[in-house]
Coordinates of C-alpha atoms and ligand atoms in Angstrom, one line a residue:
Chain A
X99 CA -68.8 -20.9 -36.5
X100 CA -66.1 -22.2 -34.1
X101 CA -63.0 -20.1 -34.0
X102 CA -59.9 -20.7 -31.8
X103 CA -57.3 -18.0 -31.9
X104 CA -54.0 -18.7 -30.1
X105 CA -55.8 -20.5 -27.3
X106 CA -53.8 -21.8 -24.4
X107 CA -55.0 -23.4 -21.2
X108 CA -52.6 -23.6 -18.3
X109 CA -53.9 -25.6 -15.3
X110 CA -53.2 -24.6 -11.8
X111 CA -50.5 -27.2 -11.5
X112 CA -48.6 -25.4 -14.3
X113 CA -49.4 -28.0 -16.9
X114 CA -50.6 -26.9 -20.3
X115 CA -53.7 -28.7 -21.5
X116 CA -53.7 -26.6 -24.7
X117 CA -51.0 -24.4 -26.1
X118 CA -51.4 -21.8 -28.8
X119 CA -54.2 -23.6 -30.7
X120 CA -55.8 -21.8 -33.7
X121 CA -58.3 -23.0 -36.2
X122 CA -61.7 -22.1 -37.7
X123 CA -64.6 -24.5 -38.4
X124 CA -67.1 -22.8 -40.7
X125 CA -70.8 -23.3 -40.2
X126 CA -72.3 -26.6 -41.3
X127 CA -69.0 -28.6 -41.3
X128 CA -68.4 -31.9 -39.7
X129 CA -64.9 -32.3 -38.2
X130 CA -63.0 -34.9 -36.1
X131 CA -60.8 -33.8 -33.3
X132 CA -58.2 -36.4 -32.8
X133 CA -54.9 -37.1 -31.0
X134 CA -53.6 -39.4 -28.3
X135 CA -55.2 -39.7 -25.0
X136 CA -54.1 -36.6 -23.0
X137 CA -53.5 -34.5 -26.1
X138 CA -56.1 -31.9 -25.0
X139 CA -59.3 -32.9 -26.9
X140 CA -61.6 -32.7 -23.9
X141 CA -60.1 -29.5 -22.7
X142 CA -60.7 -28.0 -26.1
X143 CA -64.3 -29.2 -26.4
X144 CA -65.2 -27.9 -22.9
X145 CA -64.2 -24.4 -24.0
X146 CA -66.9 -24.2 -26.7
X147 CA -69.9 -24.1 -24.3
X148 CA -67.8 -22.0 -21.9
X149 CA -67.4 -24.8 -19.4
X150 CA -63.7 -23.9 -19.3
X151 CA -61.9 -20.8 -20.3
X152 CA -58.6 -20.1 -22.1
X153 CA -55.8 -18.7 -20.0
X154 CA -54.8 -16.8 -23.1
X155 CA -56.1 -16.5 -26.7
X156 CA -59.7 -16.2 -27.9
X157 CA -62.6 -18.5 -28.6
X158 CA -65.4 -17.2 -30.8
X159 CA -68.6 -19.1 -31.3
X160 CA -71.0 -17.9 -34.0
X161 CA -69.0 -14.6 -34.1
X162 CA -69.4 -14.1 -30.3
X163 CA -66.2 -13.7 -28.3
X164 CA -66.6 -15.9 -25.2
X165 CA -64.2 -13.8 -23.2
X166 CA -66.5 -10.9 -23.5
X167 CA -69.6 -12.9 -22.7
X168 CA -71.1 -12.4 -19.2
X169 CA -72.1 -15.3 -17.0
X170 CA -75.7 -14.7 -17.4
X171 CA -75.4 -15.0 -21.1
X172 CA -74.0 -18.6 -21.0
X173 CA -77.4 -20.3 -20.9
X174 CA -78.3 -18.7 -24.2
X175 CA -75.1 -19.9 -25.7
X176 CA -75.4 -23.4 -24.3
X177 CA -78.9 -23.8 -25.6
X178 CA -77.5 -23.5 -29.1
X179 CA -74.9 -26.2 -28.5
X180 CA -75.8 -29.9 -28.1
X181 CA -73.2 -32.0 -26.2
X182 CA -72.5 -35.6 -25.8
X183 CA -69.9 -35.6 -23.0
X184 CA -68.7 -38.5 -21.0
X185 CA -68.9 -36.8 -17.7
X186 CA -72.4 -35.5 -18.2
X187 CA -74.5 -38.6 -17.8
X188 CA -78.1 -39.2 -18.1
X189 CA -80.2 -39.2 -15.0
X190 CA -80.4 -43.0 -14.3
X191 CA -83.6 -43.0 -12.2
X192 CA -85.6 -41.0 -14.7
X193 CA -87.4 -42.2 -17.9
X194 CA -85.9 -41.9 -21.3
X195 CA -88.6 -39.3 -22.2
X196 CA -87.8 -37.1 -19.2
X197 CA -84.1 -37.2 -19.9
X198 CA -84.5 -36.0 -23.4
X199 CA -87.1 -33.4 -22.4
X200 CA -84.7 -31.8 -19.9
X201 CA -83.1 -29.3 -22.3
X202 CA -86.5 -28.2 -23.5
X203 CA -87.9 -27.7 -20.0
X204 CA -84.8 -25.7 -19.1
X205 CA -85.4 -23.5 -22.1
X206 CA -89.0 -22.9 -21.1
X207 CA -90.9 -24.9 -23.8
X208 CA -94.5 -25.8 -23.2
X209 CA -95.5 -29.4 -22.6
X210 CA -97.1 -29.8 -26.1
X211 CA -94.0 -28.7 -27.8
X212 CA -91.9 -30.8 -25.6
X213 CA -93.8 -34.0 -26.4
X214 CA -93.7 -33.3 -30.1
X215 CA -90.0 -32.6 -30.1
X216 CA -88.9 -35.3 -27.8
X217 CA -90.8 -37.9 -29.8
X218 CA -89.3 -36.7 -33.0
X219 CA -85.8 -36.9 -31.5
X220 CA -86.4 -40.3 -30.1
X221 CA -87.8 -41.5 -33.3
X222 CA -84.7 -40.2 -35.0
X223 CA -82.4 -42.3 -32.8
X224 CA -84.7 -45.3 -33.0
X225 CA -85.8 -45.2 -29.4
X226 CA -89.4 -44.0 -29.6
X227 CA -90.8 -47.3 -28.5
X228 CA -88.6 -47.1 -25.3
X229 CA -89.5 -43.7 -24.2
X230 CA -91.2 -44.9 -20.9
X231 CA -88.2 -47.0 -20.0
X232 CA -85.8 -46.0 -17.1
X233 CA -82.3 -45.2 -18.2
X234 CA -80.8 -47.9 -16.0
X235 CA -82.8 -50.5 -18.0
X236 CA -81.1 -49.6 -21.2
X237 CA -77.9 -51.0 -22.8
X238 CA -74.8 -48.9 -23.2
X239 CA -75.5 -48.3 -26.9
X240 CA -79.1 -47.3 -26.2
X241 CA -78.0 -44.9 -23.5
X242 CA -75.6 -43.3 -25.9
X243 CA -78.5 -42.8 -28.4
X244 CA -80.5 -41.2 -25.6
X245 CA -77.6 -38.9 -25.0
X246 CA -77.6 -37.9 -28.7
X247 CA -81.3 -37.4 -28.7
X248 CA -80.9 -35.1 -25.7
X249 CA -78.1 -33.2 -27.4
X250 CA -80.3 -32.6 -30.5
X251 CA -83.7 -32.1 -29.1
X252 CA -83.2 -28.4 -28.7
X253 CA -82.2 -28.1 -32.4
X254 CA -78.7 -26.8 -31.7
X255 CA -76.5 -25.1 -34.3
X256 CA -73.5 -26.9 -33.0
X257 CA -73.1 -30.5 -31.9
X258 CA -70.1 -31.6 -29.8
X259 CA -69.3 -35.2 -28.9
X260 CA -66.5 -36.4 -26.7
X261 CA -65.5 -40.0 -27.5
X262 CA -69.1 -40.8 -28.4
X263 CA -68.2 -44.3 -29.4
X264 CA -66.0 -44.8 -26.4
X265 CA -66.8 -48.4 -25.4
X266 CA -69.2 -49.4 -28.1
X267 CA -68.6 -52.2 -30.6
X268 CA -67.8 -51.2 -34.2
X269 CA -71.3 -51.8 -35.4
X270 CA -72.9 -49.6 -32.8
X271 CA -70.2 -47.0 -33.4
X272 CA -71.1 -46.9 -37.0
X273 CA -74.7 -46.5 -36.0
X274 CA -73.9 -43.6 -33.8
X275 CA -71.7 -42.0 -36.4
X276 CA -74.5 -42.2 -38.9
X277 CA -76.7 -40.2 -36.6
X278 CA -74.1 -37.4 -36.5
X279 CA -73.8 -37.5 -40.3
X280 CA -77.5 -37.0 -40.6
X281 CA -77.4 -33.9 -38.5
X282 CA -74.5 -32.6 -40.4
X283 CA -76.5 -33.2 -43.5
X284 CA -79.1 -30.8 -42.3
X285 CA -76.7 -28.0 -41.5
X286 CA -75.5 -28.6 -38.0
X287 CA -71.9 -27.9 -37.3
X288 CA -70.5 -31.1 -35.8
X289 CA -67.2 -31.6 -33.9
X290 CA -66.4 -35.1 -32.7
X291 CA -63.4 -35.8 -30.4
X292 CA -62.3 -39.3 -30.9
X293 CA -59.2 -41.5 -30.9
X294 CA -61.2 -44.4 -32.2
X295 CA -58.9 -45.4 -35.1
X296 CA -61.5 -47.6 -36.7
X297 CA -64.0 -44.8 -36.8
X298 CA -61.4 -42.4 -38.1
X299 CA -60.2 -44.7 -40.9
X300 CA -63.7 -45.4 -42.1
X301 CA -65.0 -41.9 -42.7
X302 CA -63.8 -39.2 -45.0
X303 CA -64.1 -36.3 -42.6
X304 CA -61.7 -33.5 -42.1
X305 CA -59.7 -33.7 -38.9
X306 CA -57.9 -31.5 -36.4
X307 CA -55.0 -33.3 -34.9
X308 CA -53.7 -32.4 -31.5
X309 CA -50.4 -33.5 -30.0
X310 CA -49.6 -32.8 -26.3
X311 CA -51.8 -29.8 -26.3
X312 CA -50.5 -28.3 -29.5
X313 CA -52.2 -28.2 -32.9
X314 CA -50.3 -30.8 -34.9
X315 CA -52.0 -30.4 -38.2
X316 CA -55.3 -30.2 -40.0
X317 CA -56.2 -32.8 -42.5
X318 CA -58.9 -32.1 -45.1
X319 CA -61.0 -35.1 -46.1
X320 CA -59.3 -37.6 -48.3
Chain B
X136 CA -83.8 -48.1 -37.4
X137 CA -86.5 -45.6 -38.4
X138 CA -85.4 -42.4 -40.1
X139 CA -87.7 -39.5 -39.6
X140 CA -87.5 -36.6 -42.0
X141 CA -84.3 -34.7 -41.3
X142 CA -86.4 -31.5 -41.0
X143 CA -87.4 -32.6 -37.6
X144 CA -84.0 -31.8 -36.2
X145 CA -82.8 -29.1 -38.5
X146 CA -80.9 -26.3 -36.9
X147 CA -81.9 -23.0 -38.3
X148 CA -81.1 -19.6 -37.1
X149 CA -84.5 -18.6 -35.9
X150 CA -86.2 -21.5 -34.4
X151 CA -84.2 -21.8 -31.1
X152 CA -85.2 -18.4 -29.9
X153 CA -88.7 -17.8 -31.3
X154 CA -90.3 -21.0 -30.1
X155 CA -88.9 -20.8 -26.6
X156 CA -90.3 -17.3 -26.3
X157 CA -93.6 -18.3 -27.8
X158 CA -97.1 -18.4 -26.3
X159 CA -96.2 -21.4 -24.3
X160 CA -93.3 -19.9 -22.5
X161 CA -95.4 -18.3 -19.8
X162 CA -97.4 -21.4 -19.2
X163 CA -94.2 -23.4 -19.1
X164 CA -92.9 -21.0 -16.5
X165 CA -96.1 -21.4 -14.4
X166 CA -95.9 -25.1 -15.0
X167 CA -92.4 -25.2 -13.6
X168 CA -93.5 -23.3 -10.5
X169 CA -96.3 -25.7 -10.0
X170 CA -93.9 -28.7 -10.4
X171 CA -91.3 -27.2 -8.0
X172 CA -94.1 -26.7 -5.4
X173 CA -95.3 -30.3 -5.8
X174 CA -91.8 -31.7 -5.7
X175 CA -91.1 -29.8 -2.6
X176 CA -94.1 -31.2 -0.9
X177 CA -93.2 -34.6 -2.2
X178 CA -89.7 -34.4 -0.7
X179 CA -91.3 -33.5 2.6
X180 CA -93.2 -36.7 2.6
X181 CA -90.4 -38.8 1.3
X182 CA -88.0 -37.7 4.0
X183 CA -90.4 -37.0 6.9
X184 CA -87.9 -37.4 9.7
X185 CA -85.1 -35.1 8.6
X186 CA -87.6 -32.6 7.1
X187 CA -89.7 -32.4 10.3
X188 CA -86.6 -32.3 12.5
X189 CA -85.7 -29.1 10.7
X190 CA -89.2 -27.8 10.9
X191 CA -89.5 -28.4 14.7
X192 CA -86.1 -26.8 15.2
X193 CA -87.3 -23.7 13.4
X194 CA -90.5 -23.7 15.4
X195 CA -88.7 -23.7 18.7
X196 CA -86.3 -21.1 17.6
X197 CA -89.1 -18.8 16.4
X198 CA -91.3 -19.5 19.3
X199 CA -89.2 -17.7 21.9
X200 CA -89.1 -14.2 20.3
X201 CA -92.8 -14.7 19.2
X202 CA -93.7 -15.5 22.8
X203 CA -91.9 -12.5 24.2
X204 CA -93.5 -10.3 21.7
X205 CA -96.9 -11.5 22.7
X206 CA -96.0 -11.0 26.3
X207 CA -94.9 -7.4 25.6
X208 CA -98.3 -6.7 23.9
X209 CA -100.0 -8.1 27.0
X210 CA -98.1 -5.9 29.4
X211 CA -98.7 -2.9 27.3
X212 CA -102.5 -3.5 27.3
X213 CA -102.6 -4.1 31.1
X214 CA -100.5 -1.0 31.5
X215 CA -103.0 0.9 29.3
X216 CA -105.9 -0.2 31.4
X217 CA -104.3 0.6 34.7
X218 CA -103.3 4.0 33.4
X219 CA -106.9 4.8 32.9
X220 CA -107.4 4.5 36.7
X221 CA -110.1 2.0 36.9
X222 CA -112.3 3.5 34.3
X223 CA -111.8 7.2 35.1
X224 CA -109.5 9.7 33.5
X225 CA -109.1 13.3 34.4
X226 CA -108.3 15.7 31.6
X227 CA -106.8 19.0 32.7
X228 CA -107.4 21.8 30.3
X229 CA -105.2 24.9 29.7
X230 CA -106.3 28.0 31.6
X231 CA -107.0 30.0 28.3
X232 CA -109.5 27.5 27.1
X233 CA -112.8 29.2 26.1
X234 CA -116.2 27.9 27.1
X235 CA -117.4 27.1 23.6
X236 CA -114.1 25.3 22.8
X237 CA -114.5 23.3 26.0
X238 CA -118.0 22.4 25.1
X239 CA -117.2 21.1 21.6
X240 CA -114.3 19.2 23.0
X241 CA -116.6 17.5 25.5
X242 CA -119.1 16.7 22.8
X243 CA -116.3 15.1 20.8
X244 CA -115.2 13.2 23.9
X245 CA -118.8 11.9 24.5
X246 CA -118.9 10.6 20.9
X247 CA -115.9 8.4 21.4
X248 CA -116.8 4.7 21.6
X249 CA -114.9 4.0 24.8
X250 CA -116.3 7.0 26.6
X251 CA -119.4 6.3 28.7
X252 CA -119.9 9.9 29.9
X253 CA -118.0 12.9 31.0
X254 CA -118.4 15.7 33.4
X255 CA -117.0 19.2 33.2
X256 CA -115.6 20.7 36.4
X257 CA -115.1 24.4 35.9
X258 CA -112.5 26.3 37.9
X259 CA -115.3 27.8 40.0
X260 CA -116.9 24.5 40.7
X261 CA -113.5 23.1 41.5
X262 CA -112.7 25.8 43.9
X263 CA -116.1 25.3 45.6
X264 CA -115.6 21.7 45.9
X265 CA -112.1 22.2 47.4
X266 CA -113.4 24.8 49.7
X267 CA -116.2 22.5 50.8
X268 CA -113.8 19.6 51.5
X269 CA -111.3 21.8 53.3
X270 CA -114.1 23.7 55.0
X271 CA -112.6 27.1 54.2
X272 CA -115.2 29.5 52.9
X273 CA -112.7 32.2 52.0
X274 CA -111.1 30.0 49.4
X275 CA -114.0 30.8 47.0
X276 CA -112.8 34.4 46.9
X277 CA -109.3 33.7 45.5
X278 CA -108.7 35.8 42.5
X279 CA -107.6 34.8 40.0
X280 CA -108.7 31.3 40.3
X281 CA -105.6 29.1 40.1
X282 CA -107.5 25.9 39.2
X283 CA -107.9 24.6 35.6
X284 CA -111.0 23.3 34.0
X285 CA -111.1 19.5 34.4
X286 CA -113.2 17.1 32.4
X287 CA -113.7 13.8 34.2
X288 CA -114.1 11.1 31.7
X289 CA -115.7 7.7 32.5
X290 CA -114.5 5.0 30.2
X291 CA -116.6 2.2 29.1
X292 CA -115.0 -0.7 27.3
X293 CA -111.5 -1.2 28.6
X294 CA -109.4 -2.5 25.9
X295 CA -105.8 -1.3 26.2
X296 CA -105.4 -0.3 22.6
X297 CA -108.4 1.9 22.2
X298 CA -107.8 3.6 25.5
X299 CA -104.3 4.2 24.6
X300 CA -105.2 5.8 21.2
X301 CA -107.8 7.9 22.9
X302 CA -105.3 9.1 25.5
X303 CA -103.0 9.9 22.7
X304 CA -105.7 11.9 20.8
X305 CA -106.6 13.8 24.0
X306 CA -103.0 14.6 24.8
X307 CA -102.4 16.1 21.4
X308 CA -105.4 18.3 21.6
X309 CA -104.2 21.9 22.0
X310 CA -106.8 22.6 24.8
X311 CA -105.4 19.8 26.9
X312 CA -102.7 20.6 29.4
X313 CA -102.3 17.2 31.0
X314 CA -104.2 14.0 31.8
X315 CA -104.1 12.1 35.0
X316 CA -102.1 8.9 34.9
X317 CA -101.8 6.3 37.5
X318 CA -98.4 7.4 38.7
X319 CA -94.8 6.3 38.4
X320 CA -95.5 2.6 38.5
X321 CA -97.6 2.8 35.4
X322 CA -94.7 4.4 33.6
X323 CA -92.5 1.7 34.8
X324 CA -94.9 -0.9 33.5
X325 CA -94.9 0.8 30.1
X326 CA -91.1 0.9 30.1
X327 CA -91.0 -2.8 30.8
X328 CA -93.3 -3.5 28.0
X329 CA -91.2 -1.3 25.7
X330 CA -88.2 -3.3 26.9
X331 CA -89.8 -6.6 26.0
X332 CA -90.9 -5.2 22.7
X333 CA -87.4 -4.2 21.8
X334 CA -86.0 -7.5 23.2
X335 CA -88.4 -9.5 21.1
X336 CA -87.3 -7.7 17.9
X337 CA -83.6 -8.3 18.7
X338 CA -84.3 -11.9 19.4
X339 CA -86.3 -12.2 16.3
X340 CA -83.3 -10.8 14.3
X341 CA -80.9 -13.1 16.1
X342 CA -83.0 -16.2 15.9
X343 CA -84.0 -15.4 12.4
X344 CA -80.3 -15.7 11.5
X345 CA -80.3 -19.1 13.3
X346 CA -83.3 -20.1 11.2
X347 CA -81.5 -19.1 8.0
X348 CA -78.6 -21.3 9.1
X349 CA -80.7 -24.3 10.0
X350 CA -82.7 -24.2 6.8
X351 CA -79.5 -23.6 4.8
X352 CA -77.9 -26.6 6.3
X353 CA -80.7 -28.9 5.2
X354 CA -80.7 -27.4 1.8
X355 CA -77.0 -27.9 1.4
X356 CA -77.4 -31.6 1.9
X357 CA -80.1 -31.6 -0.7
X358 CA -77.9 -29.7 -3.1
X359 CA -75.0 -32.2 -2.6
X360 CA -77.3 -34.9 -3.7
X361 CA -78.4 -33.0 -6.8
X362 CA -75.0 -31.8 -7.7
X363 CA -74.7 -33.8 -10.9
X364 CA -78.2 -32.9 -12.0
X365 CA -77.4 -29.3 -11.5
X366 CA -74.2 -29.3 -13.5
X367 CA -76.1 -31.1 -16.2
X368 CA -78.7 -28.4 -16.2
X369 CA -76.1 -25.7 -16.4
X370 CA -74.6 -27.5 -19.4
X371 CA -77.8 -27.7 -21.3
X372 CA -78.5 -24.0 -20.7
X373 CA -80.4 -23.8 -17.5
X374 CA -80.3 -20.4 -15.9
X375 CA -79.3 -20.2 -12.3
X376 CA -82.7 -18.9 -11.6
X377 CA -84.2 -22.1 -13.0
X378 CA -81.9 -24.2 -11.0
X379 CA -82.6 -22.3 -7.9
X380 CA -86.4 -22.5 -8.1
X381 CA -86.9 -25.9 -6.6
X382 CA -84.7 -24.9 -3.7
X383 CA -86.6 -21.7 -3.1
X384 CA -89.8 -23.7 -2.7
X385 CA -88.1 -26.2 -0.3
X386 CA -86.8 -23.4 1.8
X387 CA -90.0 -21.4 1.8
X388 CA -92.2 -24.3 2.6
X389 CA -89.9 -25.5 5.4
X390 CA -89.9 -22.0 6.9
X391 CA -93.6 -21.6 6.5
X392 CA -94.3 -24.8 8.4
X393 CA -91.7 -24.0 11.0
X394 CA -93.3 -20.6 11.6
X395 CA -96.8 -22.0 11.8
X396 CA -95.7 -24.7 14.3
X397 CA -94.0 -21.9 16.3
X398 CA -97.4 -20.2 16.6
X399 CA -98.9 -23.4 17.9
X400 CA -96.2 -23.6 20.6
X401 CA -96.8 -20.0 21.6
X402 CA -100.5 -20.5 21.6
X403 CA -100.0 -23.5 23.9
X404 CA -97.9 -21.4 26.3
X405 CA -100.5 -18.6 26.3
X406 CA -103.3 -20.9 27.0
X407 CA -101.4 -22.2 30.0
X408 CA -100.8 -18.7 31.2
X409 CA -104.2 -17.3 30.2
X410 CA -105.9 -18.1 33.5
X411 CA -103.7 -15.9 35.7
X412 CA -103.5 -13.2 33.2
X413 CA -107.3 -13.0 32.7
X414 CA -107.9 -13.1 36.4
X415 CA -105.9 -10.0 36.6
X416 CA -107.6 -8.5 33.7
X417 CA -111.1 -9.1 34.8
X418 CA -110.4 -7.0 37.9
X419 CA -110.3 -4.2 35.4
X420 CA -113.4 -5.1 33.6
X421 CA -111.7 -6.6 30.6
X422 CA -110.9 -9.9 29.0
X423 CA -107.6 -10.2 27.1
X424 CA -107.4 -11.5 23.6
X425 CA -104.0 -10.3 22.6
X426 CA -103.8 -11.5 19.1
X427 CA -106.0 -14.1 17.5
X428 CA -104.3 -17.4 17.0
X429 CA -105.0 -17.3 13.3
X430 CA -103.3 -14.0 12.9
X431 CA -100.3 -15.1 14.9
X432 CA -100.0 -18.3 12.8
X433 CA -100.2 -16.2 9.6
X434 CA -97.6 -13.8 10.9
X435 CA -95.1 -16.3 12.0
X436 CA -95.7 -18.4 8.9
X437 CA -94.9 -15.5 6.7
X438 CA -91.8 -14.7 8.7
X439 CA -90.7 -18.3 8.4
X440 CA -91.4 -18.4 4.7
X441 CA -89.4 -15.2 4.1
X442 CA -86.4 -16.6 6.1
X443 CA -86.5 -19.9 4.3
X444 CA -86.7 -18.3 0.9
X445 CA -83.9 -16.0 1.8
X446 CA -81.8 -18.9 3.1
X447 CA -82.4 -20.8 -0.1
X448 CA -81.3 -17.8 -2.1
X449 CA -78.0 -17.5 -0.3
X450 CA -77.1 -21.1 0.0
X451 CA -78.3 -21.9 -3.6
X452 CA -76.5 -19.1 -5.3
X453 CA -73.4 -19.8 -3.4
X454 CA -73.5 -23.5 -4.1
X455 CA -74.2 -23.0 -7.8
X456 CA -71.3 -20.6 -8.0
X457 CA -68.8 -22.7 -6.2
X458 CA -69.8 -26.3 -7.0
X459 CA -71.5 -26.2 -10.3
X460 CA -69.3 -23.3 -11.4
X461 CA -70.1 -23.4 -15.0
Ligands
ADP506 N1 -58.1 -29.8 -14.3 C1 -56.9 -30.3 -14.7 N2 -55.8 -30.0 -14.0 C2 -54.6 -30.4 -14.4 N3 -54.4 -31.1 -15.5 C3 -55.4 -31.4 -16.3 C4 -56.8 -31.0 -15.9 N4 -57.6 -31.4 -16.9 C5 -56.8 -32.0 -17.8 N5 -55.6 -32.0 -17.5 C6 -54.4 -32.5 -18.3 O1 -54.5 -31.9 -19.5 C7 -54.1 -32.8 -20.5 C8 -55.2 -32.9 -21.6 O2 -56.3 -33.5 -21.0 P1 -57.6 -33.9 -21.9 O3 -58.1 -32.6 -22.5 O4 -58.6 -34.6 -21.0 O5 -57.1 -34.8 -23.0 P2 -57.9 -35.8 -24.0 O6 -59.3 -35.5 -23.9 O7 -57.3 -35.6 -25.3 O8 -57.5 -37.2 -23.5 C9 -53.9 -34.2 -19.8 O9 -52.5 -34.3 -19.6 C10 -54.6 -34.0 -18.5 O10 -53.9 -34.8 -17.5
MG507 MG1 -60.8 -36.7 -23.3

């Protein structure tokens, strides 16, 4: 489902964010992407929805070579990928419902479908009762759950999360992680970038370990 | 925490596509258009000062070429009326014109709505008249008669356009050699009107470009504010067309209002100038209504709308490519 083949990313300042990284995550797997801060996790994740591109090597998603993909085909790719990224925030002055509805609106769903799906997604993350609230009224943990609901409302095949438990306490982190496990359980391919040692220790999930932009090793679940 | 059935959020291969393209897709598209339209109006109300500053600027910029264009039309009409020499026009026929041809041509002439009546002066009659005026009897004996047949046409309702089109029709008739016109100064007047006509199109082009810049600048500010939202939309699979849509509405509505306001300005100027122009015109038995205000409003509104839409296309595409660049 997610294939990297000798992928390097050299930034304009000459620095390599990624260097010769190859791996393959089959459909329906859940995998951690770990490594120290600055090891290239975010750089790698951003390539999957074609937000960034390798300077050499190939990325294939669901069998499609991203290098060969045209710009106008990106929206279709991205609608099949749910993301929980740090730098793509919620819209703070909109309601929870509207934030979660956004991917569906963008994909051209009708309002009845939107209501049904948004409510299902909010129910799933336990925020159905707060759908009329403004984002800025929510706590950090709640906001992260809205993020997850938004990532999943379009029923993506792939779910990407970049430090999803970033500054949440352990209990909330576990909560969030359980959400991801649920989606994994129904067949979504999940890739979570994290250097949250507590999280990593607690769960038996295969992991791809990066070190200074290079693939250090791949650990299967213990 | 409640746990709904996992099926709710199952990812399967088919569902993402088929539902989005389902029966609701079209209504969702229409719905998005409606919302973009409403949002654009809402933004206009929310930021009245900056929005109206732009609209007034556009109006002033469009008013100048619009005014000159109207002026050119005025001059052309006056020229057309003067060219018909105070309601009379002489049509000189070619020497080889046959009597029956002349007769049917005259019948045709009499059926034209602007023609009150007409009188045929045959070469013989012409020669007689000339001889009478010059008091030379022997003139009637000239053979062959050098004078052409002339039809003197009296015109009825003097509106420049219809007279002009009649003149054109007459001139292109194979029987017609020439028609009398009011002399060189009429030609000059027509040249002036042509000049103004051309000038107004040039100005419209030039000022249209200005309008595109003015609207573009306003839109750029708006885009800056929405930058984060736009990159989020790109991330979740929004097409650039989808992202562009609200902007197109903003640009088009701003342009539309600017154009309509321009027509108000022009109409104001015309009203101020109407008295002297109509004084002149009534001397020739006509009252000028150049273009109805409603038509001018519609015309300039559409021009503004197109310019605004175009501006939004350019600015929006460029911005999305450069700043959202996903
Ligand atoms: N646009 C950029 N230009 C230059 N260097 C960058 C850029 N983005 C990231 N980097 C560098 O690439 C490396 C990997 O970054 P990142 O992928 O964010 O690491 P991680 O997410 O694992 O913390 C870091 O050293 C970072 O400074
Ligand atoms: Mg990172």
